[in-house]
Amino acid sequence: MTVTGYQLIGYAQSGDGSEKFSGPVTDEADIPYSFHEATTAEIDQAIHKAHVAAATYKRIAYIKRAEFLEKIADEIMAIGPELIAVTMQESNLPEARLLGERDRTTGQLRFFAKILREGSWLRAVIDLPSAANPAKGDLRQMQIPLGVVGVWGASNFPFAFSVAGGDTVSALAAGCPVVHKAHPAHPVTCELVGKAIVKAAKETGMPDGVFSLLHGTSYQTGLQIVRHPLIKAIAFTGSFQGGKALFDEANRRQEPIPVYSEMGSVNPVFILPGILNEKGIELAKVLAASNLLGVGQFCTNPGVVVLPDSDSTPAFMADYKATIEDASGGVMLTDNIYRSFNKGTEEFAHHKNVVLLAKGKQMDKKSAAVPQAFTTTAANFLAQEELAEEVFGPSSIHITTKNKEEIFAIARNLKGQLTATIWGNADDLKAYAELQHILEDKAGRLIINAMPTGVEVNYAMVHGGPFPATTNGATTSVGATAIYRFTRPVCFQGFPNEALPEPLQNNNPLGILRQVDGKFTTDAII
């Protein structure tokens, strides 16, 4: 394995920075890999290269862009077992999980290639003059790329939300060059995947600068990227503090730019009386498993459970307690995440009227989380706003309610979430229909009788939500519509046919679905 620790600036490599940091992976000589912190000059060079590339990349045929994405997928797979082995060391994640995540990542690249080939993502709209209104203008609209996008990778998904993850692939699909800020928790993984992208770009004839990878451990590296006047959008997955800082910095620019930060969620689960009575013990097992999955380090981890204080509640709580107490959480992704988890659970334990329901087994390993579950009343939860804050890891708080009004009050007082889940039978869903309407205003994805962990890559998925789950609740970071974060509509008025972009030309040379005078069709205009 060859690891340089250099910045990948388009097709070039650079290690000018004197400041270095060590990655967690060691080679045969047991010497930590060393990575150069990106200098101001290197950051500027990468962004300038991307800006120059943007003018060419936006004009490359969509089918060639699709081939580029597919080639990235091929090159990631070509790295082979070495990539999985390295990432296991860097992330503490198990092999099976990483194999699945790698396949999800390459599948996502191929999914967006399919979208590019199909073409309706361009949202081509044509309004023609008519016999009834000959003075009406010839107006045609389509999506075009914004320009250079800065992307920050997440710590908890070293493939799927990292260098070649959802933000990168949707930006590249949109026609935007990407400058990626590597996550310091898995820098070797980042370099290996970054090199795969650069190799794919070269072999498919993409312009130099279409992708760059920059290393850095300080906030200054990220702030320099977001401040650069040639950056046109930002995508980030991580903590509230990090995402909000980038958002605030972007809005201080002379030219504000969109910032798509995914920052966290407690993913509330509402269990209604009828289904609690019918399936309480079964639900306890499934819910505990969802909370423990991946050591609770999923952004859709269910951290708040709301349920009635009924005759069925003690059995549910007992089974949830037994499941947690029998579990050992596992090693967390980083020492910082482990410390943050401990701080959060300690604060829960010291809150007034919060009771520790269960505590899992302690592993004899560094940074191994101990799963924990807490309980409190609806009145106490509503009175202490901080109890609704995310504790990233295998922790949950269970709120018992006296009546329907308390359930609705909790829902109304929630901040923005990525997901909200309702468990109920047919009678429950009728009796508590208002709960769905409340939660529609609180979350990006509503779930009935299933767990929130697991985010499919498809056309309908929304992985987003109102603030503070994200900085832009109108968008998604997963699924086909993620591409629209990095495009904008442009209207072409009165253009001669030969001067129009191909998607808008009369003969529809791409054969894509278009809206012509209000009707969707693939037909040419005669």
mmCIF file of N, CA and C in Angstrom, residues 221-341:
data_model
loop_
_atom_site.group_PDB
_atom_site.id
_atom_site.type_symbol
_atom_site.label_atom_id
_atom_site.label_comp_id
_atom_site.label_asym_id
_atom_site.label_seq_id
_atom_site.Cartn_x
_atom_site.Cartn_y
_atom_site.Cartn_z
ATOM 1 N N THR A 221 -8.596 24.962 8.066
ATOM 2 C CA THR A 221 -8.626 24.389 6.717
ATOM 3 C C THR A 221 -10.016 24.500 6.129
ATOM 4 N N GLY A 222 -11.017 24.096 6.895
ATOM 5 C CA GLY A 222 -12.390 24.174 6.424
ATOM 6 C C GLY A 222 -12.857 25.596 6.206
ATOM 7 N N LEU A 223 -12.493 26.491 7.114
ATOM 8 C CA LEU A 223 -12.922 27.881 6.979
ATOM 9 C C LEU A 223 -12.314 28.527 5.744
ATOM 10 N N GLN A 224 -11.069 28.173 5.420
ATOM 11 C CA GLN A 224 -10.452 28.728 4.207
ATOM 12 C C GLN A 224 -11.186 28.268 2.956
ATOM 13 N N ILE A 225 -11.676 27.020 2.971
ATOM 14 C CA ILE A 225 -12.430 26.527 1.815
ATOM 15 C C ILE A 225 -13.742 27.299 1.684
ATOM 16 N N VAL A 226 -14.477 27.421 2.769
ATOM 17 C CA VAL A 226 -15.794 28.055 2.681
ATOM 18 C C VAL A 226 -15.685 29.549 2.384
ATOM 19 N N ARG A 227 -14.590 30.164 2.773
ATOM 20 C CA ARG A 227 -14.409 31.598 2.514
ATOM 21 C C ARG A 227 -13.983 31.891 1.074
ATOM 22 N N HIS A 228 -13.482 30.884 0.382
ATOM 23 C CA HIS A 228 -12.904 31.151 -0.948
ATOM 24 C C HIS A 228 -13.988 31.626 -1.909
ATOM 25 N N PRO A 229 -13.754 32.731 -2.604
ATOM 26 C CA PRO A 229 -14.808 33.312 -3.464
ATOM 27 C C PRO A 229 -15.218 32.434 -4.637
ATOM 28 N N LEU A 230 -14.404 31.433 -5.012
ATOM 29 C CA LEU A 230 -14.766 30.577 -6.145
ATOM 30 C C LEU A 230 -15.572 29.350 -5.729
ATOM 31 N N ILE A 231 -15.739 29.134 -4.422
ATOM 32 C CA ILE A 231 -16.604 28.055 -3.939
ATOM 33 C C ILE A 231 -18.057 28.519 -4.043
ATOM 34 N N LYS A 232 -18.923 27.672 -4.619
ATOM 35 C CA LYS A 232 -20.309 28.068 -4.880
ATOM 36 C C LYS A 232 -21.335 27.321 -4.026
ATOM 37 N N ALA A 233 -20.915 26.291 -3.318
ATOM 38 C CA ALA A 233 -21.825 25.570 -2.421
ATOM 39 C C ALA A 233 -20.991 24.692 -1.501
ATOM 40 N N ILE A 234 -21.576 24.352 -0.346
ATOM 41 C CA ILE A 234 -20.917 23.530 0.660
ATOM 42 C C ILE A 234 -21.835 22.381 1.050
ATOM 43 N N ALA A 235 -21.259 21.183 1.216
ATOM 44 C CA ALA A 235 -22.006 20.029 1.740
ATOM 45 C C ALA A 235 -21.215 19.442 2.900
ATOM 46 N N PHE A 236 -21.898 19.208 4.012
ATOM 47 C CA PHE A 236 -21.229 18.793 5.241
ATOM 48 C C PHE A 236 -22.096 17.770 5.960
ATOM 49 N N THR A 237 -21.462 16.748 6.536
ATOM 50 C CA THR A 237 -22.137 15.809 7.427
ATOM 51 C C THR A 237 -21.300 15.691 8.688
ATOM 52 N N GLY A 238 -21.896 16.000 9.832
ATOM 53 C CA GLY A 238 -21.124 15.947 11.068
ATOM 54 C C GLY A 238 -21.870 16.567 12.218
ATOM 55 N N SER A 239 -21.146 17.213 13.104
ATOM 56 C CA SER A 239 -21.724 17.762 14.328
ATOM 57 C C SER A 239 -22.474 19.056 14.066
ATOM 58 N N PHE A 240 -23.340 19.402 15.017
ATOM 59 C CA PHE A 240 -24.050 20.683 14.918
ATOM 60 C C PHE A 240 -23.062 21.838 14.949
ATOM 61 N N GLN A 241 -22.071 21.751 15.838
ATOM 62 C CA GLN A 241 -21.118 22.854 15.966
ATOM 63 C C GLN A 241 -20.366 23.089 14.656
ATOM 64 N N GLY A 242 -19.904 21.981 14.031
ATOM 65 C CA GLY A 242 -19.158 22.113 12.784
ATOM 66 C C GLY A 242 -20.017 22.619 11.642
ATOM 67 N N GLY A 243 -21.205 22.037 11.486
ATOM 68 C CA GLY A 243 -22.085 22.443 10.388
ATOM 69 C C GLY A 243 -22.575 23.858 10.528
ATOM 70 N N LYS A 244 -22.915 24.257 11.755
ATOM 71 C CA LYS A 244 -23.407 25.631 11.972
ATOM 72 C C LYS A 244 -22.289 26.644 11.751
ATOM 73 N N ALA A 245 -21.057 26.291 12.141
ATOM 74 C CA ALA A 245 -19.931 27.202 11.929
ATOM 75 C C ALA A 245 -19.706 27.461 10.440
ATOM 76 N N LEU A 246 -19.802 26.415 9.613
ATOM 77 C CA LEU A 246 -19.648 26.598 8.174
ATOM 78 C C LEU A 246 -20.793 27.437 7.609
ATOM 79 N N PHE A 247 -21.999 27.165 8.084
ATOM 80 C CA PHE A 247 -23.170 27.926 7.633
ATOM 81 C C PHE A 247 -23.011 29.411 7.962
ATOM 82 N N ASP A 248 -22.608 29.709 9.190
ATOM 83 C CA ASP A 248 -22.438 31.103 9.598
ATOM 84 C C ASP A 248 -21.343 31.786 8.787
ATOM 85 N N GLU A 249 -20.246 31.050 8.553
ATOM 86 C CA GLU A 249 -19.137 31.628 7.791
ATOM 87 C C GLU A 249 -19.556 31.916 6.354
ATOM 88 N N ALA A 250 -20.344 31.007 5.766
ATOM 89 C CA ALA A 250 -20.804 31.205 4.386
ATOM 90 C C ALA A 250 -21.686 32.433 4.269
ATOM 91 N N ASN A 251 -22.446 32.717 5.309
ATOM 92 C CA ASN A 251 -23.342 33.866 5.264
ATOM 93 C C ASN A 251 -22.640 35.180 5.592
ATOM 94 N N ARG A 252 -21.387 35.089 6.023
ATOM 95 C CA ARG A 252 -20.589 36.298 6.218
ATOM 96 C C ARG A 252 -19.816 36.689 4.968
ATOM 97 N N ARG A 253 -19.823 35.798 3.984
ATOM 98 C CA ARG A 253 -19.125 36.106 2.734
ATOM 99 C C ARG A 253 -19.783 37.285 2.022
ATOM 100 N N GLN A 254 -19.001 37.952 1.154
ATOM 101 C CA GLN A 254 -19.580 39.009 0.329
ATOM 102 C C GLN A 254 -20.654 38.426 -0.587
ATOM 103 N N GLU A 255 -20.395 37.203 -1.088
ATOM 104 C CA GLU A 255 -21.399 36.466 -1.852
ATOM 105 C C GLU A 255 -21.803 35.241 -1.026
ATOM 106 N N PRO A 256 -22.938 35.310 -0.327
ATOM 107 C CA PRO A 256 -23.377 34.131 0.432
ATOM 108 C C PRO A 256 -23.623 32.950 -0.506
ATOM 109 N N ILE A 257 -23.382 31.751 0.011
ATOM 110 C CA ILE A 257 -23.575 30.544 -0.793
ATOM 111 C C ILE A 257 -24.404 29.538 0.007
ATOM 112 N N PRO A 258 -25.073 28.607 -0.677
ATOM 113 C CA PRO A 258 -25.831 27.595 0.050
ATOM 114 C C PRO A 258 -24.912 26.634 0.797
ATOM 115 N N VAL A 259 -25.312 26.295 2.021
ATOM 116 C CA VAL A 259 -24.603 25.322 2.839
ATOM 117 C C VAL A 259 -25.590 24.232 3.206
ATOM 118 N N TYR A 260 -25.281 23.014 2.798
ATOM 119 C CA TYR A 260 -26.145 21.872 3.081
ATOM 120 C C TYR A 260 -25.462 21.027 4.167
ATOM 121 N N SER A 261 -25.767 21.372 5.410
ATOM 122 C CA SER A 261 -25.167 20.665 6.542
ATOM 123 C C SER A 261 -26.178 19.713 7.149
ATOM 124 N N GLU A 262 -25.775 18.445 7.294
ATOM 125 C CA GLU A 262 -26.564 17.489 8.067
ATOM 126 C C GLU A 262 -25.882 17.383 9.421
ATOM 127 N N MET A 263 -26.624 17.719 10.497
ATOM 128 C CA MET A 263 -25.956 17.982 11.767
ATOM 129 C C MET A 263 -26.424 17.119 12.937
ATOM 130 N N GLY A 264 -27.445 16.316 12.790
ATOM 131 C CA GLY A 264 -27.819 15.463 13.908
ATOM 132 C C GLY A 264 -29.313 15.391 14.118
ATOM 133 N N SER A 265 -29.728 14.380 14.890
ATOM 134 C CA SER A 265 -31.152 14.130 15.073
ATOM 135 C C SER A 265 -31.330 13.104 16.185
ATOM 136 N N VAL A 266 -32.404 13.245 16.976
ATOM 137 C CA VAL A 266 -32.696 12.220 17.990
ATOM 138 C C VAL A 266 -33.692 11.194 17.466
ATOM 139 N N ASN A 267 -34.264 11.440 16.283
ATOM 140 C CA ASN A 267 -35.115 10.460 15.597
ATOM 141 C C ASN A 267 -36.172 9.848 16.520
ATOM 142 N N PRO A 268 -37.117 10.665 16.978
ATOM 143 C CA PRO A 268 -38.095 10.199 17.969
ATOM 144 C C PRO A 268 -38.961 9.058 17.446
ATOM 145 N N VAL A 269 -39.283 8.150 18.349
ATOM 146 C CA VAL A 269 -40.167 7.023 18.064
ATOM 147 C C VAL A 269 -41.377 7.127 18.996
ATOM 148 N N PHE A 270 -42.574 7.181 18.416
ATOM 149 C CA PHE A 270 -43.809 7.263 19.177
ATOM 150 C C PHE A 270 -44.507 5.904 19.118
ATOM 151 N N ILE A 271 -44.673 5.287 20.272
ATOM 152 C CA ILE A 271 -45.346 3.988 20.359
ATOM 153 C C ILE A 271 -46.738 4.219 20.940
ATOM 154 N N LEU A 272 -47.774 3.859 20.191
ATOM 155 C CA LEU A 272 -49.152 4.150 20.586
ATOM 156 C C LEU A 272 -49.755 2.987 21.374
ATOM 157 N N PRO A 273 -50.827 3.250 22.120
ATOM 158 C CA PRO A 273 -51.309 2.271 23.115
ATOM 159 C C PRO A 273 -51.684 0.908 22.564
ATOM 160 N N GLY A 274 -52.407 0.875 21.438
ATOM 161 C CA GLY A 274 -52.877 -0.404 20.927
ATOM 162 C C GLY A 274 -51.754 -1.343 20.555
ATOM 163 N N ILE A 275 -50.771 -0.835 19.817
ATOM 164 C CA ILE A 275 -49.675 -1.707 19.382
ATOM 165 C C ILE A 275 -48.747 -2.045 20.555
ATOM 166 N N LEU A 276 -48.652 -1.145 21.536
ATOM 167 C CA LEU A 276 -47.868 -1.458 22.727
ATOM 168 C C LEU A 276 -48.473 -2.649 23.460
ATOM 169 N N ASN A 277 -49.787 -2.682 23.529
ATOM 170 C CA ASN A 277 -50.483 -3.785 24.175
ATOM 171 C C ASN A 277 -50.325 -5.087 23.403
ATOM 172 N N GLU A 278 -50.325 -4.995 22.053
ATOM 173 C CA GLU A 278 -50.260 -6.189 21.206
ATOM 174 C C GLU A 278 -48.839 -6.727 21.058
ATOM 175 N N LYS A 279 -47.868 -5.823 20.928
ATOM 176 C CA LYS A 279 -46.513 -6.233 20.536
ATOM 177 C C LYS A 279 -45.429 -5.592 21.398
ATOM 178 N N GLY A 280 -45.715 -5.274 22.625
ATOM 179 C CA GLY A 280 -44.772 -4.524 23.441
ATOM 180 C C GLY A 280 -43.409 -5.156 23.569
ATOM 181 N N ILE A 281 -43.369 -6.451 23.893
ATOM 182 C CA ILE A 281 -42.078 -7.122 24.085
ATOM 183 C C ILE A 281 -41.317 -7.216 22.764
ATOM 184 N N GLU A 282 -42.036 -7.535 21.704
ATOM 185 C CA GLU A 282 -41.395 -7.600 20.377
ATOM 186 C C GLU A 282 -40.818 -6.246 19.990
ATOM 187 N N LEU A 283 -41.578 -5.167 20.236
ATOM 188 C CA LEU A 283 -41.105 -3.823 19.918
ATOM 189 C C LEU A 283 -39.870 -3.461 20.728
ATOM 190 N N ALA A 284 -39.853 -3.859 21.989
ATOM 191 C CA ALA A 284 -38.693 -3.549 22.832
ATOM 192 C C ALA A 284 -37.419 -4.132 22.251
ATOM 193 N N LYS A 285 -37.486 -5.369 21.795
ATOM 194 C CA LYS A 285 -36.302 -6.021 21.218
ATOM 195 C C LYS A 285 -35.847 -5.320 19.931
ATOM 196 N N VAL A 286 -36.811 -5.044 19.055
ATOM 197 C CA VAL A 286 -36.483 -4.414 17.770
ATOM 198 C C VAL A 286 -35.932 -3.008 17.977
ATOM 199 N N LEU A 287 -36.538 -2.275 18.880
ATOM 200 C CA LEU A 287 -36.107 -0.904 19.134
ATOM 201 C C LEU A 287 -34.722 -0.871 19.771
ATOM 202 N N ALA A 288 -34.473 -1.754 20.713
ATOM 203 C CA ALA A 288 -33.150 -1.812 21.332
ATOM 204 C C ALA A 288 -32.073 -2.181 20.315
ATOM 205 N N ALA A 289 -32.399 -3.112 19.426
ATOM 206 C CA ALA A 289 -31.442 -3.506 18.384
ATOM 207 C C ALA A 289 -31.126 -2.333 17.468
ATOM 208 N N SER A 290 -32.148 -1.540 17.143
ATOM 209 C CA SER A 290 -31.937 -0.372 16.296
ATOM 210 C C SER A 290 -31.071 0.659 17.002
ATOM 211 N N ASN A 291 -31.285 0.842 18.292
ATOM 212 C CA ASN A 291 -30.505 1.793 19.058
ATOM 213 C C ASN A 291 -29.042 1.361 19.174
ATOM 214 N N LEU A 292 -28.808 0.062 19.259
ATOM 215 C CA LEU A 292 -27.450 -0.469 19.433
ATOM 216 C C LEU A 292 -26.690 -0.615 18.117
ATOM 217 N N LEU A 293 -27.410 -0.606 17.004
ATOM 218 C CA LEU A 293 -26.798 -0.875 15.705
ATOM 219 C C LEU A 293 -25.629 0.072 15.425
ATOM 220 N N GLY A 294 -24.500 -0.511 15.036
ATOM 221 C CA GLY A 294 -23.329 0.304 14.730
ATOM 222 C C GLY A 294 -22.838 1.112 15.912
ATOM 223 N N VAL A 295 -22.990 0.567 17.118
ATOM 224 C CA VAL A 295 -22.656 1.264 18.366
ATOM 225 C C VAL A 295 -23.409 2.596 18.448
ATOM 226 N N GLY A 296 -24.620 2.600 17.903
ATOM 227 C CA GLY A 296 -25.461 3.795 17.965
ATOM 228 C C GLY A 296 -24.946 4.967 17.170
ATOM 229 N N GLN A 297 -24.016 4.727 16.252
ATOM 230 C CA GLN A 297 -23.347 5.829 15.550
ATOM 231 C C GLN A 297 -23.926 6.059 14.155
ATOM 232 N N PHE A 298 -25.227 5.894 14.032
ATOM 233 C CA PHE A 298 -25.933 6.249 12.803
ATOM 234 C C PHE A 298 -26.655 7.577 13.032
ATOM 235 N N CYS A 299 -26.744 8.395 11.997
ATOM 236 C CA CYS A 299 -27.472 9.655 12.152
ATOM 237 C C CYS A 299 -28.969 9.423 12.316
ATOM 238 N N THR A 300 -29.449 8.206 12.049
ATOM 239 C CA THR A 300 -30.861 7.884 12.227
ATOM 240 C C THR A 300 -31.093 6.987 13.454
ATOM 241 N N ASN A 301 -30.133 6.969 14.364
ATOM 242 C CA ASN A 301 -30.264 6.193 15.606
ATOM 243 C C ASN A 301 -31.447 6.705 16.426
ATOM 244 N N PRO A 302 -32.388 5.826 16.838
ATOM 245 C CA PRO A 302 -33.535 6.284 17.629
ATOM 246 C C PRO A 302 -33.132 6.588 19.069
ATOM 247 N N GLY A 303 -33.133 7.867 19.422
ATOM 248 C CA GLY A 303 -32.645 8.260 20.738
ATOM 249 C C GLY A 303 -33.717 8.682 21.707
ATOM 250 N N VAL A 304 -34.933 8.946 21.228
ATOM 251 C CA VAL A 304 -36.052 9.351 22.083
ATOM 252 C C VAL A 304 -37.233 8.439 21.797
ATOM 253 N N VAL A 305 -37.789 7.848 22.841
ATOM 254 C CA VAL A 305 -38.940 6.951 22.710
ATOM 255 C C VAL A 305 -40.083 7.505 23.556
ATOM 256 N N VAL A 306 -41.222 7.706 22.929
ATOM 257 C CA VAL A 306 -42.397 8.249 23.609
ATOM 258 C C VAL A 306 -43.467 7.166 23.642
ATOM 259 N N LEU A 307 -43.986 6.855 24.835
ATOM 260 C CA LEU A 307 -44.970 5.783 24.944
ATOM 261 C C LEU A 307 -45.927 6.068 26.093
ATOM 262 N N PRO A 308 -47.115 5.477 26.073
ATOM 263 C CA PRO A 308 -48.079 5.717 27.148
ATOM 264 C C PRO A 308 -47.687 4.990 28.427
ATOM 265 N N ASP A 309 -48.068 5.569 29.549
ATOM 266 C CA ASP A 309 -47.889 4.903 30.831
ATOM 267 C C ASP A 309 -49.117 4.020 31.053
ATOM 268 N N SER A 310 -49.035 2.770 30.581
ATOM 269 C CA SER A 310 -50.184 1.871 30.607
ATOM 270 C C SER A 310 -49.799 0.556 31.276
ATOM 271 N N ASP A 311 -50.752 -0.358 31.321
ATOM 272 C CA ASP A 311 -50.476 -1.668 31.915
ATOM 273 C C ASP A 311 -49.412 -2.440 31.142
ATOM 274 N N SER A 312 -49.228 -2.103 29.848
ATOM 275 C CA SER A 312 -48.257 -2.814 29.011
ATOM 276 C C SER A 312 -46.848 -2.221 29.105
ATOM 277 N N THR A 313 -46.750 -1.047 29.696
ATOM 278 C CA THR A 313 -45.458 -0.351 29.726
ATOM 279 C C THR A 313 -44.392 -1.074 30.545
ATOM 280 N N PRO A 314 -44.700 -1.587 31.737
ATOM 281 C CA PRO A 314 -43.649 -2.262 32.518
ATOM 282 C C PRO A 314 -43.001 -3.435 31.788
ATOM 283 N N ALA A 315 -43.805 -4.228 31.066
ATOM 284 C CA ALA A 315 -43.241 -5.367 30.330
ATOM 285 C C ALA A 315 -42.326 -4.882 29.212
ATOM 286 N N PHE A 316 -42.740 -3.822 28.512
ATOM 287 C CA PHE A 316 -41.892 -3.238 27.459
ATOM 288 C C PHE A 316 -40.570 -2.768 28.049
ATOM 289 N N MET A 317 -40.665 -2.006 29.153
ATOM 290 C CA MET A 317 -39.451 -1.471 29.777
ATOM 291 C C MET A 317 -38.539 -2.588 30.269
ATOM 292 N N ALA A 318 -39.115 -3.636 30.823
ATOM 293 C CA ALA A 318 -38.308 -4.740 31.346
ATOM 294 C C ALA A 318 -37.547 -5.434 30.236
ATOM 295 N N ASP A 319 -38.211 -5.624 29.093
ATOM 296 C CA ASP A 319 -37.536 -6.311 27.990
ATOM 297 C C ASP A 319 -36.478 -5.417 27.346
ATOM 298 N N TYR A 320 -36.777 -4.119 27.225
ATOM 299 C CA TYR A 320 -35.778 -3.186 26.697
ATOM 300 C C TYR A 320 -34.564 -3.170 27.632
ATOM 301 N N LYS A 321 -34.830 -3.102 28.927
ATOM 302 C CA LYS A 321 -33.766 -3.093 29.934
ATOM 303 C C LYS A 321 -32.899 -4.344 29.818
ATOM 304 N N ALA A 322 -33.520 -5.508 29.679
ATOM 305 C CA ALA A 322 -32.771 -6.759 29.595
ATOM 306 C C ALA A 322 -31.897 -6.794 28.347
ATOM 307 N N THR A 323 -32.420 -6.296 27.248
ATOM 308 C CA THR A 323 -31.652 -6.288 25.995
ATOM 309 C C THR A 323 -30.434 -5.389 26.108
ATOM 310 N N ILE A 324 -30.605 -4.198 26.688
ATOM 311 C CA ILE A 324 -29.485 -3.268 26.846
ATOM 312 C C ILE A 324 -28.447 -3.829 27.813
ATOM 313 N N GLU A 325 -28.914 -4.399 28.925
ATOM 314 C CA GLU A 325 -27.978 -4.909 29.924
ATOM 315 C C GLU A 325 -27.175 -6.096 29.411
ATOM 316 N N ASP A 326 -27.697 -6.766 28.420
ATOM 317 C CA ASP A 326 -26.995 -7.924 27.854
ATOM 318 C C ASP A 326 -26.028 -7.520 26.744
ATOM 319 N N ALA A 327 -26.022 -6.234 26.390
ATOM 320 C CA ALA A 327 -25.236 -5.764 25.246
ATOM 321 C C ALA A 327 -23.952 -5.082 25.697
ATOM 322 N N SER A 328 -22.895 -5.275 24.919
ATOM 323 C CA SER A 328 -21.672 -4.481 25.053
ATOM 324 C C SER A 328 -21.588 -3.626 23.802
ATOM 325 N N GLY A 329 -21.504 -2.340 23.983
ATOM 326 C CA GLY A 329 -21.691 -1.421 22.859
ATOM 327 C C GLY A 329 -20.689 -1.574 21.731
ATOM 328 N N GLY A 330 -19.432 -1.754 22.066
ATOM 329 C CA GLY A 330 -18.405 -1.820 21.033
ATOM 330 C C GLY A 330 -17.549 -0.568 21.039
ATOM 331 N N VAL A 331 -16.437 -0.634 20.313
ATOM 332 C CA VAL A 331 -15.496 0.484 20.229
ATOM 333 C C VAL A 331 -16.077 1.562 19.316
ATOM 334 N N MET A 332 -16.007 2.796 19.764
ATOM 335 C CA MET A 332 -16.557 3.901 18.986
ATOM 336 C C MET A 332 -15.558 4.358 17.926
ATOM 337 N N LEU A 333 -16.028 5.178 17.015
ATOM 338 C CA LEU A 333 -15.239 5.561 15.851
ATOM 339 C C LEU A 333 -13.959 6.304 16.210
ATOM 340 N N THR A 334 -14.077 7.234 17.150
ATOM 341 C CA THR A 334 -12.916 8.023 17.547
ATOM 342 C C THR A 334 -12.954 8.274 19.051
ATOM 343 N N ASP A 335 -11.808 8.656 19.594
ATOM 344 C CA ASP A 335 -11.748 8.992 21.017
ATOM 345 C C ASP A 335 -12.640 10.192 21.328
ATOM 346 N N ASN A 336 -12.694 11.159 20.419
ATOM 347 C CA ASN A 336 -13.528 12.348 20.645
ATOM 348 C C ASN A 336 -15.003 11.979 20.725
ATOM 349 N N ILE A 337 -15.449 11.085 19.846
ATOM 350 C CA ILE A 337 -16.846 10.656 19.873
ATOM 351 C C ILE A 337 -17.131 9.904 21.172
ATOM 352 N N TYR A 338 -16.194 9.082 21.596
ATOM 353 C CA TYR A 338 -16.340 8.341 22.856
ATOM 354 C C TYR A 338 -16.465 9.301 24.038
ATOM 355 N N ARG A 339 -15.616 10.317 24.089
ATOM 356 C CA ARG A 339 -15.671 11.285 25.185
ATOM 357 C C ARG A 339 -16.985 12.066 25.162
ATOM 358 N N SER A 340 -17.423 12.422 23.986
ATOM 359 C CA SER A 340 -18.684 13.153 23.860
ATOM 360 C C SER A 340 -19.867 12.300 24.309
ATOM 361 N N PHE A 341 -19.843 11.009 23.960
ATOM 362 C CA PHE A 341 -20.904 10.098 24.389
ATOM 363 C C PHE A 341 -20.942 10.001 25.913
#
